[in-house]
XYZ file of C-alpha atoms in Angstrom:
249
model
C 161.092 70.350 -91.120
C 161.592 72.742 -94.027
C 160.172 72.607 -97.559
C 161.936 73.652 -100.698
C 160.671 77.174 -100.141
C 162.491 77.269 -96.793
C 159.280 77.597 -94.754
C 159.249 75.657 -91.505
C 156.246 73.336 -90.986
C 155.141 71.044 -88.220
C 155.218 67.353 -89.054
C 151.449 67.404 -88.486
C 150.853 70.353 -90.815
C 149.539 69.111 -94.151
C 148.536 72.531 -95.391
C 151.034 74.282 -97.628
C 150.861 78.040 -98.185
C 150.173 79.113 -101.734
C 151.917 82.382 -102.602
C 149.531 82.882 -105.530
C 146.465 83.198 -103.280
C 145.207 86.788 -103.048
C 145.325 87.579 -99.335
C 144.200 91.201 -99.687
C 140.793 91.288 -101.401
C 140.723 95.073 -101.411
C 138.468 97.578 -99.636
C 135.113 96.462 -98.284
C 132.399 97.895 -100.591
C 129.939 98.005 -97.663
C 132.299 99.683 -95.233
C 130.518 102.341 -93.166
C 127.070 101.560 -94.587
C 123.993 101.151 -92.423
C 122.394 97.937 -93.692
C 120.062 97.454 -90.749
C 117.063 97.897 -93.021
C 117.937 94.546 -94.627
C 117.387 92.570 -91.403
C 113.711 91.537 -91.483
C 111.381 91.131 -88.537
C 110.362 87.468 -88.500
C 107.457 85.804 -86.733
C 105.403 82.610 -87.031
C 102.079 83.582 -88.541
C 100.148 80.597 -87.162
C 99.125 80.243 -83.551
C 99.696 77.149 -81.465
C 97.769 74.988 -83.949
C 98.347 75.024 -87.730
C 95.332 75.132 -90.079
C 93.334 71.916 -90.102
C 93.774 69.398 -92.897
C 89.969 69.403 -93.090
C 90.108 72.900 -94.567
C 90.198 73.102 -98.357
C 93.640 74.071 -99.651
C 94.027 77.798 -100.395
C 92.795 78.758 -103.838
C 91.259 75.369 -104.621
C 87.972 75.331 -106.552
C 85.013 73.524 -105.073
C 85.077 69.945 -106.359
C 81.952 68.414 -107.834
C 82.872 64.860 -106.932
C 81.457 63.713 -110.272
C 83.076 61.225 -112.585
C 85.325 62.822 -115.217
C 84.038 62.986 -118.756
C 87.312 61.769 -120.285
C 88.802 58.337 -119.758
C 90.740 58.196 -116.511
C 94.125 56.464 -116.470
C 94.849 53.643 -114.065
C 95.382 54.885 -110.519
C 97.621 52.825 -108.239
C 97.017 52.788 -104.483
C 98.030 55.936 -102.593
C 98.677 55.616 -98.892
C 98.887 58.822 -96.841
C 99.304 58.903 -93.071
C 97.904 62.318 -92.246
C 98.497 61.835 -88.506
C 102.210 61.346 -89.159
C 102.242 64.347 -91.489
C 100.567 66.499 -88.838
C 103.074 65.362 -86.207
C 106.013 66.266 -88.445
C 104.432 69.635 -89.220
C 103.951 70.478 -85.541
C 107.541 69.428 -84.749
C 108.847 71.742 -87.468
C 106.619 74.559 -86.231
C 107.947 74.204 -82.678
C 111.538 74.352 -83.945
C 110.695 77.334 -86.159
C 109.269 79.238 -83.184
C 112.448 78.662 -81.164
C 114.644 79.733 -84.094
C 112.487 82.794 -84.754
C 112.634 83.950 -81.127
C 116.422 83.490 -81.072
C 116.796 85.418 -84.311
C 114.659 88.299 -83.088
C 116.705 88.555 -79.872
C 119.935 88.586 -81.894
C 118.509 91.140 -84.324
C 117.482 93.470 -81.506
C 120.917 93.226 -79.923
C 122.839 93.845 -83.145
C 120.706 96.763 -84.290
C 120.342 98.226 -80.814
C 124.009 98.157 -79.769
C 125.857 98.495 -83.064
C 126.976 102.061 -82.284
C 128.751 101.143 -79.082
C 129.282 97.402 -78.735
C 132.875 97.451 -79.980
C 133.919 100.341 -77.778
C 133.148 103.190 -80.157
C 132.020 105.292 -77.188
C 134.437 103.916 -74.580
C 135.615 106.361 -71.930
C 138.449 106.380 -69.416
C 137.988 107.698 -65.883
C 140.027 110.672 -64.717
C 141.524 110.567 -61.231
C 143.252 113.195 -59.131
C 142.135 116.257 -61.083
C 139.824 118.422 -58.973
C 136.664 119.791 -60.572
C 137.265 117.855 -63.833
C 133.896 117.463 -65.612
C 134.145 113.678 -66.026
C 135.748 110.804 -67.963
C 137.493 111.358 -71.277
C 137.244 109.501 -74.542
C 139.241 106.304 -74.471
C 142.187 105.825 -76.784
C 140.520 102.710 -78.200
C 137.681 104.690 -79.778
C 139.381 105.279 -83.168
C 140.241 101.579 -83.465
C 136.763 100.524 -82.366
C 135.118 102.810 -84.914
C 137.455 101.513 -87.611
C 136.498 97.927 -86.765
C 132.779 98.693 -86.460
C 132.700 100.349 -89.890
C 133.328 96.912 -91.430
C 131.857 94.582 -88.815
C 128.438 96.222 -88.444
C 127.494 95.857 -92.142
C 128.783 92.273 -92.063
C 126.545 91.440 -89.103
C 123.547 93.144 -90.706
C 124.049 91.115 -93.884
C 124.271 87.961 -91.760
C 120.928 88.858 -90.171
C 119.469 89.305 -93.641
C 120.646 85.798 -94.621
C 119.259 84.228 -91.441
C 115.917 85.955 -91.966
C 115.738 84.605 -95.520
C 116.421 81.068 -94.297
C 113.655 81.339 -91.694
C 111.270 82.603 -94.363
C 112.055 79.589 -96.549
C 111.471 77.291 -93.573
C 108.061 78.894 -93.084
C 107.219 78.429 -96.767
C 108.173 74.755 -96.566
C 105.959 74.185 -93.509
C 103.092 75.939 -95.305
C 103.586 73.589 -98.272
C 103.407 70.565 -95.944
C 100.139 71.909 -94.548
C 98.763 72.491 -98.010
C 99.746 68.951 -99.051
C 97.731 67.556 -96.142
C 94.742 69.708 -97.064
C 95.039 68.660 -100.705
C 95.079 64.942 -99.907
C 92.004 65.403 -97.716
C 90.237 67.452 -100.390
C 90.927 64.799 -103.016
C 89.578 62.099 -100.710
C 86.391 64.060 -99.980
C 85.635 64.732 -103.634
C 86.653 61.448 -105.249
C 84.248 58.863 -106.617
C 84.454 55.669 -108.584
C 83.722 56.434 -112.241
C 80.282 55.533 -113.616
C 79.229 53.955 -116.879
C 76.576 55.171 -119.321
C 73.846 53.817 -117.041
C 75.193 55.684 -114.046
C 76.537 52.541 -112.381
C 79.902 52.629 -110.642
C 82.652 51.031 -112.671
C 84.019 48.806 -109.921
C 85.646 45.410 -110.203
C 86.210 42.994 -107.369
C 88.970 40.424 -107.059
C 88.768 38.726 -103.694
C 88.829 41.464 -101.112
C 89.923 44.100 -103.628
C 87.584 46.678 -105.109
C 88.935 49.072 -107.710
C 87.735 51.432 -110.389
C 88.789 52.582 -113.845
C 87.993 49.180 -115.321
C 91.447 47.878 -114.420
C 91.944 44.259 -115.493
C 92.490 41.785 -112.623
C 95.996 40.910 -113.782
C 97.120 44.475 -113.010
C 96.163 44.177 -109.328
C 99.329 44.641 -107.184
C 100.400 41.405 -105.529
C 101.068 40.985 -101.839
C 98.500 43.476 -100.511
C 96.567 41.792 -97.752
C 93.398 42.679 -95.950
C 90.208 44.190 -97.237
C 91.567 47.080 -99.344
C 89.608 49.312 -101.653
C 91.559 51.466 -104.026
C 91.273 53.553 -107.133
C 89.469 56.669 -106.088
C 89.187 57.348 -102.372
C 85.514 56.667 -101.730
C 83.572 58.488 -99.004
C 81.950 55.994 -96.559
C 78.436 57.021 -97.541
C 79.036 55.992 -101.160
C 80.299 52.479 -100.395
C 77.945 49.821 -101.838
C 76.402 47.693 -99.107
C 77.451 44.147 -98.451
C 81.150 44.448 -99.283
C 82.375 44.760 -95.728
C 84.562 47.388 -94.022
C 88.190 48.015 -94.792
C 90.749 50.780 -95.090
C 90.154 53.318 -97.818
C 93.172 53.876 -100.032
C 92.927 56.830 -102.384
């Protein structure tokens, strides 16, 4: 069928050409440039095992584990499954290693073959001419060099973008690791607050033990089992006779 502009279109073609669209963006500003220096070398800095969550997070001061001097606001339960966090971290690391190896192979190929991969140095054999020194430059060389002058910088900029993405992935994985270390550090250095006599400020409602002097009516409903919450309390600081139970920081 034909539109008002007289252009023939398939009955399945819903796209209509717009004559106002600029189809010639002008000369490529990077044409002929060597942008290989932009493509970074990328590698995974950690070995097969990421840093342990038992390590203190980078740059963290040594905690005293003492009760704060100022009044501490109410702290709701915090549940952190560090085993699940570690599993997710290791899965991301494995994927990052595969992506990094693939990127490096692509980078080496692009930067190592950019001068010839499009036929810039193509030659044609010569037959039937005695004592001729060898093949001659192919007629496609001028076209190949013309194409490569634009395509090579485009590929090098693509490598730069991929390298940046991989770097951001690495930063994210490092933040996950630091989060795990931070949760562990908080748990190791937390205590129930103490009163003026040095006694822990702990209230018990059934199987619940909590700090900060929180009134019983603020205890979350529907939490079963023997749960202690408020500050995450190291096992050696648990008062005797209250029974075991999961520690919720």
